PDB file of C-alpha atoms in Angstrom:
ATOM      1  CA  MET A   4     -15.085 -72.532-245.027  1.00 44.00           C
ATOM      2  CA  THR A   5     -15.052 -73.223-241.306  1.00 61.00           C
ATOM      3  CA  GLU A   6     -12.801 -71.494-239.132  1.00 74.00           C
ATOM      4  CA  ASP A   7     -10.683 -73.301-235.902  1.00 90.00           C
ATOM      5  CA  LEU A   8     -12.931 -72.966-232.922  1.00 93.00           C
ATOM      6  CA  VAL A   9     -11.417 -72.801-229.544  1.00 94.00           C
ATOM      7  CA  GLN A  10     -13.135 -72.799-226.131  1.00 94.00           C
ATOM      8  CA  VAL A  11     -12.408 -69.886-223.472  1.00 94.00           C
ATOM      9  CA  SER A  12     -14.116 -69.616-220.175  1.00 94.00           C
ATOM     10  CA  CYS A  13     -16.579 -66.849-219.180  1.00 94.00           C
ATOM     11  CA  THR A  14     -14.924 -64.049-217.567  1.00 92.00           C
ATOM     12  CA  ASN A  15     -17.142 -64.253-214.540  1.00 94.00           C
ATOM     13  CA  PRO A  16     -15.317 -65.946-211.731  1.00 94.00           C
ATOM     14  CA  ASN A  17     -18.547 -67.190-210.645  1.00 94.00           C
ATOM     15  CA  CYS A  18     -19.359 -68.972-213.927  1.00 95.00           C
ATOM     16  CA  ASP A  19     -17.943 -72.618-215.247  1.00 94.00           C
ATOM     17  CA  GLN A  20     -19.167 -72.016-218.661  1.00 95.00           C
ATOM     18  CA  LEU A  21     -17.357 -72.663-221.888  1.00 95.00           C
ATOM     19  CA  ILE A  22     -17.560 -70.259-225.113  1.00 93.00           C
ATOM     20  CA  TRP A  23     -16.714 -71.546-228.432  1.00 93.00           C
ATOM     21  CA  ILE A  24     -14.842 -68.802-230.355  1.00 92.00           C
ATOM     22  CA  THR A  25     -12.942 -68.391-233.471  1.00 93.00           C
ATOM     23  CA  LYS A  26      -8.936 -68.137-233.148  1.00 92.00           C
ATOM     24  CA  LYS A  27      -9.269 -64.449-234.751  1.00 91.00           C
ATOM     25  CA  GLN A  28     -11.756 -63.738-232.145  1.00 90.00           C
ATOM     26  CA  LYS A  29      -9.665 -64.827-229.397  1.00 90.00           C
ATOM     27  CA  ARG A  30      -6.708 -63.032-230.774  1.00 90.00           C
ATOM     28  CA  GLN A  31      -8.908 -59.898-230.777  1.00 88.00           C
ATOM     29  CA  PHE A  32     -10.095 -60.151-227.377  1.00 86.00           C
ATOM     30  CA  PHE A  33      -6.605 -60.774-225.655  1.00 87.00           C
ATOM     31  CA  LEU A  34      -4.208 -58.957-227.895  1.00 90.00           C
ATOM     32  CA  ASP A  35      -5.582 -56.843-230.649  1.00 90.00           C
ATOM     33  CA  TYR A  36      -8.090 -54.762-228.869  1.00 86.00           C
ATOM     34  CA  PHE A  37      -5.310 -53.776-226.434  1.00 87.00           C
ATOM     35  CA  LEU A  38      -2.974 -53.010-228.839  1.00 91.00           C
ATOM     36  CA  ARG A  39      -4.998 -50.940-230.932  1.00 90.00           C
ATOM     37  CA  TYR A  40      -7.192 -49.411-228.436  1.00 85.00           C
ATOM     38  CA  GLY A  41      -5.632 -49.771-225.064  1.00 84.00           C
ATOM     39  CA  ARG A  42      -8.343 -51.498-223.561  1.00 79.00           C
ATOM     40  CA  VAL A  43      -9.094 -55.373-222.485  1.00 78.00           C
ATOM     41  CA  GLU A  44     -12.252 -56.733-224.041  1.00 82.00           C
ATOM     42  CA  PHE A  45     -13.786 -59.712-221.750  1.00 85.00           C
ATOM     43  CA  PRO A  46     -16.122 -62.504-223.207  1.00 90.00           C
ATOM     44  CA  TYR A  47     -19.115 -63.662-221.036  1.00 92.00           C
ATOM     45  CA  CYS A  48     -21.323 -66.463-222.049  1.00 93.00           C
ATOM     46  CA  CYS A  49     -24.487 -64.206-221.241  1.00 92.00           C
ATOM     47  CA  LYS A  50     -25.660 -60.668-220.321  1.00 91.00           C
ATOM     48  CA  ALA A  51     -26.547 -62.199-216.774  1.00 93.00           C
ATOM     49  CA  CYS A  52     -22.779 -63.222-216.328  1.00 92.00           C
ATOM     50  CA  GLN A  53     -21.593 -59.934-217.555  1.00 89.00           C
ATOM     51  CA  GLU A  54     -23.749 -57.738-215.292  1.00 89.00           C
ATOM     52  CA  GLU A  55     -22.702 -59.867-212.352  1.00 92.00           C
ATOM     53  CA  HIS A  56     -19.316 -59.546-212.894  1.00 90.00           C
ATOM     54  CA  MET A  57     -19.549 -55.576-213.252  1.00 87.00           C
ATOM     55  CA  LYS A  58     -21.274 -55.547-209.797  1.00 88.00           C
ATOM     56  CA  LEU A  59     -18.473 -57.488-208.472  1.00 89.00           C
ATOM     57  CA  LEU A  60     -16.082 -55.482-209.865  1.00 84.00           C
ATOM     58  CA  SER A  61     -18.048 -52.152-208.672  1.00 84.00           C
ATOM     59  CA  GLN A  62     -17.160 -53.104-205.069  1.00 85.00           C
ATOM     60  CA  SER A  63     -13.509 -52.028-205.757  1.00 79.00           C
ATOM     61  CA  SER A  64     -12.285 -48.296-205.302  1.00 76.00           C
ATOM     62  CA  GLN A  65     -10.158 -48.670-208.404  1.00 73.00           C
ATOM     63  CA  PHE A  66     -13.483 -49.510-210.457  1.00 65.00           C
ATOM     64  CA  GLU A  67     -14.196 -47.214-213.301  1.00 65.00           C
ATOM     65  CA  PRO A  68     -17.640 -47.770-214.573  1.00 57.00           C
ATOM     66  CA  GLN A  69     -17.398 -45.326-217.386  1.00 53.00           C
ATOM     67  CA  ALA A  70     -14.795 -47.390-218.673  1.00 49.00           C
ATOM     68  CA  MET A  71     -16.655 -50.669-218.531  1.00 52.00           C
ATOM     69  CA  LYS A  72     -19.298 -50.821-221.378  1.00 54.00           C
ATOM     70  CA  ASP A  73     -20.955 -53.487-223.460  1.00 57.00           C
ATOM     71  CA  ARG A  74     -19.034 -53.113-227.166  1.00 55.00           C
ATOM     72  CA  GLY A  75     -21.459 -55.304-228.787  1.00 55.00           C
ATOM     73  CA  THR A  76     -18.815 -57.950-229.737  1.00 49.00           C
ATOM     74  CA  GLY A  77     -21.500 -60.421-230.619  1.00 43.00           C
ATOM     75  CA  LEU A  78     -20.095 -62.835-227.770  1.00 42.00           C
ATOM     76  CA  VAL A  79     -22.605 -61.672-225.179  1.00 39.00           C
ATOM     77  CA  ARG A  80     -25.532 -63.887-225.700  1.00 36.00           C
ATOM     78  CA  SER A  81     -29.071 -62.998-224.407  1.00 33.00           C
TER      79      SER A  81
END
């Protein structure tokens, strides 16, 4: 049984890559995790994009690095 796949863009604003994920994963990223845990998860195409984006976010005084962790969702590909 194959699940329906959808494309989402990498969260890094400097990256134009698209990631194929299931509709269930998309719902988890953008709705379920927030409703259940009060946090938002971001999909990245690779670990380098995630680290670059965290570096960009860390320039803000509002950034809380302890709140930004790799949760091992399986969508961060190295």
